[in-house]
Short mmCIF file of C-alpha atoms in Angstrom, two decimals:
data_model
loop_
_atom_site.label_atom_id
_atom_site.label_comp_id
_atom_site.label_asym_id
_atom_site.label_seq_id
_atom_site.Cartn_x
_atom_site.Cartn_y
_atom_site.Cartn_z
CA UNK A 1 45.77 32.61 -23.36
CA UNK A 2 45.61 29.00 -24.24
CA UNK A 3 45.18 27.88 -20.60
CA UNK A 4 42.25 30.28 -20.15
CA UNK A 5 40.41 28.75 -23.11
CA UNK A 6 41.12 25.27 -21.81
CA UNK A 7 39.74 26.22 -18.37
CA UNK A 8 36.53 27.57 -19.90
CA UNK A 9 36.32 24.41 -22.03
CA UNK A 10 36.49 22.25 -18.86
CA UNK A 11 34.08 24.36 -16.84
CA UNK A 12 31.23 23.95 -19.32
CA UNK A 13 31.18 20.10 -19.27
CA UNK A 14 31.56 20.10 -15.46
CA UNK A 15 28.59 22.48 -15.15
CA UNK A 16 26.51 20.26 -17.43
CA UNK A 17 27.36 17.22 -15.31
CA UNK A 18 26.47 19.05 -12.08
CA UNK A 19 23.16 20.24 -13.52
CA UNK A 20 22.40 16.69 -14.66
CA UNK A 21 23.12 15.31 -11.20
CA UNK A 22 21.46 18.01 -9.12
CA UNK A 23 18.33 18.90 -11.09
CA UNK A 24 16.07 16.47 -9.13
CA UNK A 25 16.96 18.21 -5.85
CA UNK A 26 16.28 21.63 -7.35
CA UNK A 27 12.94 20.85 -8.98
CA UNK A 28 11.45 18.46 -6.44
CA UNK A 29 12.42 20.42 -3.36
CA UNK A 30 13.62 19.04 -0.09
CA UNK A 31 10.33 18.99 1.80
CA UNK A 32 8.43 15.75 1.94
CA UNK A 33 4.67 15.45 2.06
CA UNK A 34 3.09 14.64 5.37
CA UNK A 35 2.61 10.95 6.07
CA UNK A 36 -0.86 9.56 6.56
CA UNK A 37 -1.36 8.73 10.20
CA UNK A 38 -3.31 5.61 11.14
CA UNK A 39 -3.67 4.88 14.85
CA UNK A 40 -3.99 1.12 14.24
CA UNK A 41 -0.70 -0.75 14.37
CA UNK A 42 -0.37 -4.17 12.74
CA UNK A 43 1.94 -6.12 15.04
CA UNK A 44 1.79 -9.41 13.13
CA UNK A 45 0.44 -10.58 9.79
CA UNK A 46 0.47 -14.25 8.85
CA UNK A 47 -0.83 -15.50 5.52
CA UNK A 48 -1.23 -19.16 4.58
CA UNK A 49 -1.85 -19.97 0.91
CA UNK A 50 -2.70 -23.26 -0.79
CA UNK A 51 -3.29 -23.78 -4.50
CA UNK A 52 -5.24 -26.82 -5.67
CA UNK A 53 -4.73 -28.74 -8.92
CA UNK A 54 -7.30 -26.53 -10.71
CA UNK A 55 -5.34 -23.40 -9.79
CA UNK A 56 -7.83 -22.23 -7.16
CA UNK A 57 -6.05 -20.49 -4.31
CA UNK A 58 -7.26 -20.61 -0.72
CA UNK A 59 -5.88 -17.94 1.60
CA UNK A 60 -6.10 -17.49 5.34
CA UNK A 61 -4.81 -14.26 6.86
CA UNK A 62 -4.28 -13.78 10.56
CA UNK A 63 -3.78 -10.14 11.49
CA UNK A 64 -2.78 -9.07 14.99
CA UNK A 65 -3.25 -5.39 15.75
CA UNK A 66 -3.12 -2.79 18.47
CA UNK A 67 -6.19 -0.53 18.43
CA UNK A 68 -6.96 2.69 20.23
CA UNK A 69 -10.15 2.44 22.27
CA UNK A 70 -12.29 4.47 19.89
CA UNK A 71 -11.97 2.17 16.83
CA UNK A 72 -14.75 -0.08 15.54
CA UNK A 73 -12.69 -2.20 13.15
CA UNK A 74 -10.41 -2.18 10.14
CA UNK A 75 -10.55 -2.02 6.36
CA UNK A 76 -8.96 -4.79 4.28
CA UNK A 77 -8.27 -3.71 0.68
CA UNK A 78 -8.04 -6.29 -2.12
CA UNK A 79 -6.51 -5.00 -5.36
CA UNK A 80 -8.37 -6.99 -8.02
CA UNK A 81 -6.32 -5.67 -10.94
CA UNK A 82 -3.84 -7.94 -12.67
CA UNK A 83 -0.57 -6.15 -13.50
CA UNK A 84 0.16 -8.64 -16.30
CA UNK A 85 -3.23 -8.35 -18.03
CA UNK A 86 -5.05 -5.04 -17.63
CA UNK A 87 -8.43 -6.50 -18.68
CA UNK A 88 -8.27 -9.40 -16.17
CA UNK A 89 -9.76 -8.94 -12.71
CA UNK A 90 -9.12 -11.37 -9.88
CA UNK A 91 -11.94 -10.87 -7.39
CA UNK A 92 -11.58 -12.79 -4.12
CA UNK A 93 -14.50 -14.59 -2.52
CA UNK A 94 -14.55 -13.76 1.17
CA UNK A 95 -15.86 -16.85 2.97
CA UNK A 96 -15.48 -15.82 6.61
CA UNK A 97 -14.04 -13.11 8.82
CA UNK A 98 -13.56 -13.75 12.53
CA UNK A 99 -12.36 -11.81 15.55
CA UNK A 100 -10.77 -13.94 18.26
CA UNK A 101 -12.30 -17.02 16.60
CA UNK A 102 -15.87 -15.66 16.50
CA UNK A 103 -17.67 -14.34 13.40
CA UNK A 104 -17.56 -10.56 13.09
CA UNK A 105 -19.81 -8.41 10.88
CA UNK A 106 -18.31 -7.08 7.67
CA UNK A 107 -19.44 -5.28 4.56
CA UNK A 108 -17.89 -5.61 1.11
CA UNK A 109 -17.79 -2.52 -1.09
CA UNK A 110 -15.96 -1.26 -4.16
CA UNK A 111 -13.63 1.75 -4.39
CA UNK A 112 -11.70 3.59 -7.10
CA UNK A 113 -13.75 2.58 -10.12
CA UNK A 114 -14.04 -1.01 -8.90
CA UNK A 115 -10.27 -1.45 -8.69
CA UNK A 116 -10.36 -2.36 -4.97
CA UNK A 117 -12.73 -4.67 -3.16
CA UNK A 118 -12.82 -3.44 0.44
CA UNK A 119 -13.89 -5.48 3.45
CA UNK A 120 -15.13 -3.07 6.11
CA UNK A 121 -14.65 -5.26 9.18
CA UNK A 122 -16.24 -4.55 12.56
CA UNK A 123 -19.47 -3.57 14.25
CA UNK A 124 -20.32 0.13 13.93
CA UNK A 125 -22.29 -0.12 17.20
CA UNK A 126 -19.41 -1.40 19.34
CA UNK A 127 -15.79 -0.54 19.95
CA UNK A 128 -12.94 -3.03 19.90
CA UNK A 129 -11.23 -3.65 23.21
CA UNK A 130 -7.47 -3.29 23.37
#
């Protein structure tokens, strides 16, 4: 009789441990959401940053991509929120955007309650060549 009580006493803690370990798999399921598909592939991204004595940062990004024939351009998102200070916004000043060394048209717009400054880069009347 004593061994039966001991067995039941061990089963309960083991069950609690198993429930604690396995509950995420039970409640979140095993299926994953579908990934967002973007036909543009970034093959290289180079960023050069310099900070002057006043703390002003200059950034130059060089992005190399592979485009399908039917694309007009890309979107570059700038998150202007500061994770250390929620009331501080760090808005970049876009001085120039070029494509193969030549100026390319772009439009700046805001998204998600002005959290992201978005550069919509490209000419809506022409397609990029691959």
